[in-house]
CSV table of C-alpha atoms in Angstrom, one decimal:
chain,number,residue,atom,x,y,z
A,1,MET,CA,-12.5,14.0,-21.0
A,2,SER,CA,-11.5,15.9,-17.9
A,3,ARG,CA,-8.3,17.9,-17.8
A,4,ARG,CA,-6.7,15.4,-15.4
A,5,SER,CA,-7.7,12.4,-17.5
A,6,SER,CA,-6.4,14.1,-20.6
A,7,GLN,CA,-3.1,14.8,-19.0
A,8,THR,CA,-2.9,11.1,-18.0
A,9,ALA,CA,-3.6,10.1,-21.6
A,10,VAL,CA,-0.8,12.4,-22.8
A,11,LEU,CA,1.6,10.9,-20.3
A,12,ALA,CA,0.6,7.4,-21.3
A,13,ARG,CA,1.3,8.2,-24.9
A,14,ILE,CA,4.8,9.5,-24.1
A,15,LEU,CA,5.4,6.3,-22.1
A,16,SER,CA,4.4,4.2,-25.0
A,17,LEU,CA,7.4,5.4,-27.0
A,18,PRO,CA,9.8,2.6,-28.0
A,19,VAL,CA,12.0,1.4,-25.2
A,20,PRO,CA,15.3,2.7,-26.8
A,21,VAL,CA,13.8,6.2,-27.1
A,22,LEU,CA,12.6,6.2,-23.5
A,23,ARG,CA,16.0,5.1,-22.3
A,24,LEU,CA,17.7,7.8,-24.4
A,25,LEU,CA,15.3,10.4,-23.0
A,26,SER,CA,16.1,9.1,-19.5
A,27,GLY,CA,19.8,9.9,-20.1
A,28,GLY,CA,21.3,6.5,-20.5
A,29,GLY,CA,21.0,2.8,-20.9
A,30,ALA,CA,19.0,0.3,-18.9
A,31,VAL,CA,19.2,0.5,-15.1
A,32,HIS,CA,20.4,-2.8,-13.6
A,33,ARG,CA,20.7,-3.5,-9.9
A,34,ALA,CA,20.8,-6.6,-7.7
A,35,GLY,CA,20.2,-8.7,-10.9
A,36,ARG,CA,17.0,-6.8,-11.7
A,37,THR,CA,16.2,-4.3,-14.6
A,38,LEU,CA,14.1,-1.3,-13.9
A,39,ASP,CA,11.0,-0.9,-16.1
A,40,PRO,CA,11.9,1.7,-18.8
A,41,ARG,CA,8.8,3.7,-18.3
A,42,LEU,CA,9.5,4.0,-14.6
A,43,GLN,CA,13.1,4.9,-15.5
A,44,PHE,CA,11.8,7.8,-17.6
A,45,LEU,CA,9.6,9.0,-14.7
A,46,ALA,CA,12.5,8.7,-12.3
A,47,SER,CA,14.8,10.8,-14.5
A,48,GLY,CA,12.2,13.5,-14.5
A,49,ALA,CA,11.5,13.4,-10.8
A,50,ARG,CA,15.2,13.7,-10.0
A,51,ARG,CA,15.3,17.1,-11.7
A,52,GLY,CA,12.7,18.4,-9.2
A,53,ARG,CA,12.7,19.2,-5.6
A,54,PRO,CA,13.0,16.0,-3.3
A,55,MET,CA,10.2,15.3,-0.9
A,56,SER,CA,12.7,15.2,1.9
A,57,ALA,CA,13.1,19.0,1.4
A,58,MET,CA,9.4,19.7,1.5
A,59,SER,CA,7.0,20.5,4.3
A,60,PRO,CA,4.4,17.8,4.9
A,61,GLU,CA,1.7,20.0,3.3
A,62,GLU,CA,3.9,20.6,0.3
A,63,ALA,CA,4.6,16.9,0.0
A,64,ARG,CA,0.9,16.0,0.2
A,65,GLN,CA,0.0,18.4,-2.6
A,66,ALA,CA,2.9,17.2,-4.8
A,67,SER,CA,2.2,13.5,-4.3
A,68,ALA,CA,-1.6,14.0,-4.8
A,69,THR,CA,-0.9,15.8,-8.1
A,70,ALA,CA,1.6,13.1,-9.3
A,71,PHE,CA,-0.6,10.2,-8.4
A,72,ALA,CA,-3.7,11.8,-10.0
A,73,LEU,CA,-1.7,11.6,-13.3
A,74,THR,CA,-0.4,8.1,-12.9
A,75,GLY,CA,-3.3,6.3,-11.2
A,76,GLU,CA,-6.1,4.4,-12.7
A,77,ALA,CA,-9.8,4.6,-12.0
A,78,PRO,CA,-11.8,1.8,-10.4
A,79,PRO,CA,-13.3,-0.7,-12.8
A,80,PRO,CA,-16.6,0.5,-14.4
A,81,GLY,CA,-18.8,-2.0,-12.6
A,82,VAL,CA,-17.6,-1.0,-9.1
A,83,ARG,CA,-19.7,1.5,-7.2
A,84,THR,CA,-18.2,3.8,-4.6
A,85,GLU,CA,-19.9,5.4,-1.6
A,86,SER,CA,-18.5,8.0,0.9
A,87,LEU,CA,-18.9,7.0,4.6
A,88,GLN,CA,-18.0,8.1,8.1
A,89,VAL,CA,-16.7,5.3,10.2
A,90,PRO,CA,-15.4,5.2,13.8
A,91,GLY,CA,-11.8,6.1,14.2
A,92,GLY,CA,-9.4,6.3,17.2
A,93,ASP,CA,-10.6,9.8,18.2
A,94,GLY,CA,-14.0,10.4,16.5
A,95,ASP,CA,-15.3,9.5,13.1
A,96,ARG,CA,-13.1,9.3,10.0
A,97,PRO,CA,-14.0,9.6,6.3
A,98,ALA,CA,-13.9,6.4,4.3
A,99,ARG,CA,-14.7,5.2,0.8
A,100,LEU,CA,-16.7,2.0,0.3
A,101,TYR,CA,-16.2,0.0,-3.0
A,102,ARG,CA,-19.0,-2.4,-4.0
A,103,PRO,CA,-18.7,-4.6,-7.1
A,104,ALA,CA,-21.5,-5.4,-9.4
A,105,ARG,CA,-21.0,-9.1,-8.8
A,106,THR,CA,-20.8,-10.3,-5.2
A,107,SER,CA,-20.0,-13.6,-3.5
A,108,PRO,CA,-21.9,-14.7,-0.4
A,109,ASP,CA,-18.6,-15.9,1.2
A,110,ALA,CA,-16.7,-12.6,0.6
A,111,PRO,CA,-15.4,-10.7,3.6
A,112,ILE,CA,-15.3,-6.9,3.8
A,113,LEU,CA,-11.7,-5.9,3.3
A,114,VAL,CA,-10.5,-2.8,5.3
A,115,PHE,CA,-7.6,-1.1,3.5
A,116,ALA,CA,-5.0,1.4,4.7
A,117,HIS,CA,-3.3,3.5,2.0
A,118,MET,CA,0.5,4.2,1.6
A,119,GLY,CA,2.3,7.4,2.5
A,120,GLY,CA,4.6,6.9,5.4
A,121,GLY,CA,1.9,8.0,7.8
A,122,VAL,CA,2.4,11.5,6.5
A,123,ILE,CA,1.0,11.8,3.0
A,124,GLY,CA,-1.6,10.0,0.9
A,125,ASP,CA,-5.3,9.6,1.2
A,126,ILE,CA,-8.1,7.4,-0.1
A,127,ASP,CA,-7.7,8.8,-3.6
A,128,THR,CA,-4.1,7.4,-3.7
A,129,THR,CA,-5.4,3.8,-3.8
A,130,ASP,CA,-8.7,4.4,-5.5
A,131,GLY,CA,-8.0,2.3,-8.6
A,132,PHE,CA,-6.4,-0.6,-6.6
A,133,CYS,CA,-9.3,-0.7,-4.1
A,134,GLY,CA,-11.7,-0.9,-6.9
A,135,ARG,CA,-9.8,-3.7,-8.5
A,136,LEU,CA,-9.8,-5.5,-5.1
A,137,ALA,CA,-13.6,-5.2,-4.7
A,138,GLU,CA,-14.1,-6.6,-8.2
A,139,ALA,CA,-11.7,-9.5,-7.7
A,140,LEU,CA,-12.9,-10.4,-4.2
A,141,GLN,CA,-16.5,-10.0,-5.2
A,142,GLY,CA,-17.1,-8.2,-2.0
A,143,PRO,CA,-16.9,-4.8,-0.4
A,144,VAL,CA,-13.7,-2.9,0.3
A,145,LEU,CA,-13.5,-0.1,2.9
A,146,SER,CA,-10.6,2.4,2.4
A,147,VAL,CA,-10.0,4.4,5.5
A,148,ASP,CA,-8.8,8.1,5.5
A,149,TYR,CA,-6.8,7.8,8.7
A,150,ARG,CA,-5.1,10.7,10.5
A,151,LEU,CA,-1.7,11.8,9.3
A,152,ALA,CA,1.5,13.0,11.1
A,153,PRO,CA,3.0,15.3,12.2
A,154,GLU,CA,-0.4,16.8,13.1
A,155,HIS,CA,-1.3,13.3,14.5
A,156,ARG,CA,1.7,11.2,15.3
A,157,PHE,CA,1.9,7.5,16.0
A,158,PRO,CA,-0.3,5.7,17.0
A,159,ALA,CA,-3.2,8.0,15.7
A,160,GLY,CA,-3.3,6.6,12.2
A,161,TYR,CA,-3.0,3.0,13.3
A,162,GLU,CA,-5.8,3.5,15.9
A,163,ASP,CA,-8.1,4.9,13.2
A,164,VAL,CA,-7.6,1.8,11.1
A,165,LEU,CA,-8.0,-0.5,14.1
A,166,ALA,CA,-11.3,1.2,15.0
A,167,ALA,CA,-12.5,0.9,11.5
A,168,PHE,CA,-11.6,-2.8,11.4
A,169,ARG,CA,-13.6,-3.5,14.6
A,170,TRP,CA,-16.5,-1.6,13.2
A,171,ALA,CA,-16.4,-3.4,9.8
A,172,ARG,CA,-16.2,-6.8,11.6
A,173,GLU,CA,-19.7,-6.0,13.0
A,174,ALA,CA,-21.2,-3.9,10.2
A,175,GLY,CA,-19.8,-5.5,7.1
A,176,ALA,CA,-22.8,-7.7,6.4
A,177,ARG,CA,-24.8,-4.5,5.8
A,178,PHE,CA,-22.7,-3.9,2.8
A,179,GLY,CA,-22.9,-7.4,1.3
A,180,SER,CA,-20.1,-9.2,3.0
A,181,ALA,CA,-20.4,-12.6,4.8
A,182,PRO,CA,-21.4,-12.0,8.4
A,183,GLY,CA,-18.4,-11.7,10.7
A,184,ARG,CA,-15.8,-12.1,7.9
A,185,VAL,CA,-13.4,-9.2,7.6
A,186,ALA,CA,-9.9,-9.0,6.0
A,187,ILE,CA,-7.2,-6.4,6.4
A,188,GLY,CA,-4.9,-4.9,3.8
A,189,GLY,CA,-2.6,-2.0,3.1
A,190,ASP,CA,0.3,-0.8,1.1
A,191,SER,CA,3.6,0.5,2.5
A,192,MET,CA,2.7,2.1,5.8
A,193,GLY,CA,-0.8,0.7,5.4
A,194,GLY,CA,0.9,-2.7,5.1
A,195,LEU,CA,2.6,-2.1,8.4
A,196,PHE,CA,-0.8,-1.2,9.9
A,197,ALA,CA,-2.3,-4.4,8.5
A,198,ALA,CA,0.5,-6.7,9.8
A,199,ALA,CA,0.4,-5.0,13.2
A,200,LEU,CA,-3.3,-5.3,13.4
A,201,ALA,CA,-3.3,-9.0,12.6
A,202,GLN,CA,-0.8,-9.5,15.4
A,203,GLU,CA,-2.8,-7.4,17.9
A,204,MET,CA,-6.0,-9.4,17.2
A,205,ARG,CA,-4.0,-12.6,18.1
A,206,ARG,CA,-2.6,-11.0,21.3
A,207,THR,CA,-6.0,-9.8,22.5
A,208,GLY,CA,-7.9,-12.9,21.4
A,209,GLU,CA,-10.4,-10.9,19.3
A,210,PRO,CA,-11.8,-12.3,16.1
A,211,GLY,CA,-9.0,-11.5,13.6
A,212,PRO,CA,-8.9,-11.0,9.9
A,213,VAL,CA,-9.4,-13.9,7.5
A,214,LEU,CA,-6.6,-12.5,5.3
A,215,GLN,CA,-3.8,-10.0,5.6
A,216,LEU,CA,-2.8,-8.4,2.3
A,217,LEU,CA,0.5,-6.6,2.5
A,218,VAL,CA,1.7,-4.7,-0.5
A,219,TYR,CA,5.4,-3.5,-0.4
A,220,PRO,CA,5.0,-3.3,3.3
A,221,ALA,CA,7.2,-1.7,6.0
A,222,VAL,CA,7.3,-4.2,8.9
A,223,GLU,CA,10.0,-2.5,11.0
A,224,LEU,CA,10.5,1.3,10.8
A,225,ALA,CA,13.9,1.1,12.6
A,226,GLY,CA,15.1,-2.0,10.8
A,227,GLU,CA,18.3,-2.2,8.7
A,228,THR,CA,18.5,-4.4,5.6
A,229,ALA,CA,20.7,-4.7,2.6
A,230,SER,CA,18.0,-3.2,0.3
A,231,LEU,CA,18.0,0.0,2.3
A,232,THR,CA,21.5,0.5,1.0
A,233,THR,CA,21.2,-1.1,-2.4
A,234,PHE,CA,18.2,1.0,-3.3
A,235,ALA,CA,18.9,4.1,-1.2
A,236,ASP,CA,18.5,6.3,-4.2
A,237,ALA,CA,15.4,4.6,-5.6
A,238,PHE,CA,12.4,6.3,-7.1
A,239,PRO,CA,9.9,7.3,-5.7
A,240,LEU,CA,11.0,6.2,-2.3
A,241,ASP,CA,14.6,6.7,-1.3
A,242,ARG,CA,16.4,6.5,2.0
A,243,ALA,CA,16.2,10.2,2.7
A,244,THR,CA,12.4,10.2,2.2
A,245,LEU,CA,12.1,7.2,4.5
A,246,ASP,CA,14.0,9.0,7.2
A,247,TRP,CA,11.8,12.1,6.6
A,248,PHE,CA,8.6,10.0,7.0
A,249,VAL,CA,9.9,8.4,10.3
A,250,GLY,CA,11.0,11.8,11.6
A,251,HIS,CA,7.5,13.2,11.1
A,252,TYR,CA,5.6,10.1,12.2
A,253,LEU,CA,7.3,9.3,15.5
A,254,ALA,CA,7.4,11.6,18.5
A,255,ALA,CA,10.7,11.9,20.4
A,256,GLY,CA,11.1,9.0,22.8
A,257,THR,CA,8.9,6.6,20.9
A,258,ASP,CA,10.0,3.0,21.3
A,259,PRO,CA,10.8,1.7,17.8
A,260,ALA,CA,10.4,-1.9,19.1
A,261,ASP,CA,6.7,-1.3,19.8
A,262,PRO,CA,4.9,-4.2,18.0
A,263,ARG,CA,2.7,-1.6,16.2
A,264,LEU,CA,5.8,-0.2,14.7
A,265,ALA,CA,7.8,-3.4,14.3
A,266,PRO,CA,5.6,-6.4,13.7
A,267,GLY,CA,8.5,-7.9,11.8
A,268,ARG,CA,10.4,-8.2,15.1
A,269,THR,CA,7.7,-10.5,16.7
A,270,GLU,CA,9.4,-13.8,17.4
A,271,ASP,CA,6.3,-16.1,17.3
A,272,LEU,CA,4.3,-15.7,14.1
A,273,SER,CA,2.3,-18.9,14.4
A,274,GLY,CA,-1.5,-18.7,14.3
A,275,LEU,CA,-1.6,-15.5,12.2
A,276,PRO,CA,-4.1,-15.2,9.3
A,277,PRO,CA,-3.1,-16.3,5.8
A,278,ALA,CA,-1.1,-13.7,4.0
A,279,VAL,CA,-0.7,-12.3,0.4
A,280,ILE,CA,2.5,-10.3,0.3
A,281,ALA,CA,3.9,-8.4,-2.7
A,282,THR,CA,7.1,-6.5,-3.0
A,283,ALA,CA,8.8,-4.3,-5.7
A,284,GLY,CA,12.3,-5.1,-6.9
A,285,PHE,CA,13.5,-1.5,-6.9
A,286,ASP,CA,12.4,-0.6,-3.3
A,287,PRO,CA,14.4,0.0,-0.1
A,288,LEU,CA,11.7,-2.0,1.7
A,289,VAL,CA,11.9,-5.1,-0.5
A,290,ASP,CA,14.0,-7.1,1.9
A,291,GLN,CA,11.6,-6.4,4.8
A,292,GLY,CA,8.6,-7.7,2.9
A,293,GLU,CA,10.4,-10.8,1.6
A,294,ALA,CA,11.8,-11.7,5.0
A,295,TYR,CA,8.4,-11.4,6.7
A,296,ALA,CA,6.9,-13.7,4.0
A,297,ARG,CA,9.6,-16.3,4.7
A,298,ARG,CA,9.1,-16.1,8.4
A,299,LEU,CA,5.3,-16.4,8.2
A,300,ALA,CA,5.7,-19.4,6.0
A,301,ALA,CA,8.2,-21.0,8.4
A,302,ALA,CA,5.7,-20.5,11.2
A,303,GLY,CA,3.1,-22.4,9.3
A,304,VAL,CA,1.1,-19.5,8.0
A,305,PRO,CA,-0.2,-19.9,4.5
A,306,VAL,CA,1.6,-17.3,2.4
A,307,ASP,CA,1.4,-16.3,-1.3
A,308,TYR,CA,4.5,-14.1,-2.1
A,309,ARG,CA,5.4,-12.3,-5.3
A,310,ARG,CA,8.3,-9.9,-6.0
A,311,TYR,CA,7.9,-7.7,-9.1
A,312,ASP,CA,11.5,-7.1,-10.0
A,313,SER,CA,11.0,-4.3,-12.6
A,314,LEU,CA,8.7,-2.2,-10.4
A,315,VAL,CA,9.1,0.4,-7.7
A,316,HIS,CA,7.6,1.2,-4.4
A,317,GLY,CA,4.1,2.5,-4.8
A,318,PHE,CA,3.4,0.7,-8.1
A,319,THR,CA,-0.3,0.2,-7.4
A,320,ALA,CA,-0.6,4.0,-7.9
A,321,PHE,CA,1.0,3.9,-11.4
A,322,GLY,CA,-1.5,1.6,-13.1
A,323,GLY,CA,-2.9,4.3,-15.3
A,324,VAL,CA,0.4,4.7,-17.2
A,325,ILE,CA,2.6,1.7,-16.5
A,326,PRO,CA,1.3,-1.5,-18.0
A,327,ALA,CA,3.5,-3.7,-15.8
A,328,ALA,CA,2.1,-2.0,-12.7
A,329,ARG,CA,-1.4,-2.6,-13.9
A,330,THR,CA,-0.6,-6.3,-14.6
A,331,ALA,CA,1.0,-6.7,-11.1
A,332,SER,CA,-2.0,-5.0,-9.4
A,333,ALA,CA,-4.4,-7.4,-11.2
A,334,GLU,CA,-2.3,-10.4,-10.2
A,335,ILE,CA,-2.2,-9.4,-6.5
A,336,CYS,CA,-6.0,-9.0,-6.5
A,337,ALA,CA,-6.3,-12.4,-8.1
A,338,LEU,CA,-3.9,-14.0,-5.5
A,339,ALA,CA,-6.0,-12.5,-2.7
A,340,ALA,CA,-9.2,-13.8,-4.2
A,341,ALA,CA,-7.7,-17.3,-4.7
A,342,ARG,CA,-6.4,-17.4,-1.1
A,343,LEU,CA,-9.7,-16.4,0.3
A,344,SER,CA,-11.4,-19.1,-1.8
A,345,ARG,CA,-9.1,-21.7,-0.4
A,346,GLU,CA,-9.6,-20.5,3.2
A,347,SER,CA,-13.4,-20.1,3.1
C-alpha cells in the first residue's frame, strides 16, 4: 500500500467512528440548515478545515497544491476494470494533456464523454476527478476523455473553455477510434466544468454544429455573477464558501469581462429549447445549489428531458470525496447510473 493510500485508509477509519463521536469531535451537535442535515463525516472534515488557512488567503499556486493534497486523501481510484491512457488532444491554443478511460465492457451505442473538472477555473486537474471519470466509463460502457484545460490567472477566460470546446470537437470526430459509437459525443463537468458543459451545449445549438447527446452537470455554476438565496444561506459552507467563490471569479475573469457572456452565464439564456438531454446533480450544502436546481427546472420547462437529483447531506465537490465518505460514493454511483439510463433512453 502506497503512503497516500495508507493515509486515505487511516482517514476512512477515523470517519467510521460512531456519529455521536464524530459530532463531538467536530465541536457540537448536528448541523441543520434550510431543512437539511450535513453528513457527520463531512461535518468532521469541515471542522478541521476551518482551523487551517482559507483558500481565499492563498496564492493560486498554494491553493492548487493544498487542494491536490486534500483530494488525493479523500478521492477514490477508478474501478479495477477501467483502463486509463494519457493523451494529447487539441486545445484552444495548442495541444493539451488528457486522460482517456476505457471500460472492460463496452456498448456499441455508447458515446465518448468529454469531461471538464472542477476548480473555479483556477485549481484542479485530471487527478481531481479520476475516480468519478472511471465510474462514468464503467457505467456508460464507453470511453471518457478528461481534459486538463488551462487555468487562470495565467490563462484567464475564455482559455479553459476554449480548450474543452476544442477537445469536444476533436472527440466528435475521433471518438470511434476509442470504442465509441461514430459521431456520438457527450459533454460533462462538475462545478466550473459544469458551466463549461452547459455553455458548450448552448454554443453548439447557436452555431448549428452537431451537439452533445447528453449534458452531465454536477453541482454546476451556470452564472458566475448571479445572486441566489443559497449564496447567502451557505456563504460559510465547506469546502466552497462565498469568499472562495469570489476569489475564483477574481482570478478567472480579466477586468472588463462581460459577466453576461453566454460562456459565463448559460443560466441567463432565455430560450433553452432544443438543448440536449441533461442529468443535473446538486449538493444540499453548497452556495451553488440554487443555480443548478433553477437551471434543471428551466430546461424541463423548455421541453428538455432532465433527470435532477439534490443530495441534501453533501457538499460542493462531493465526487472527490468518494474514498472516505460513503454517501458521496453512493451519490456518484447514482449519478453515473442516471447518465447511463438517460443515454439508453435517447439512443
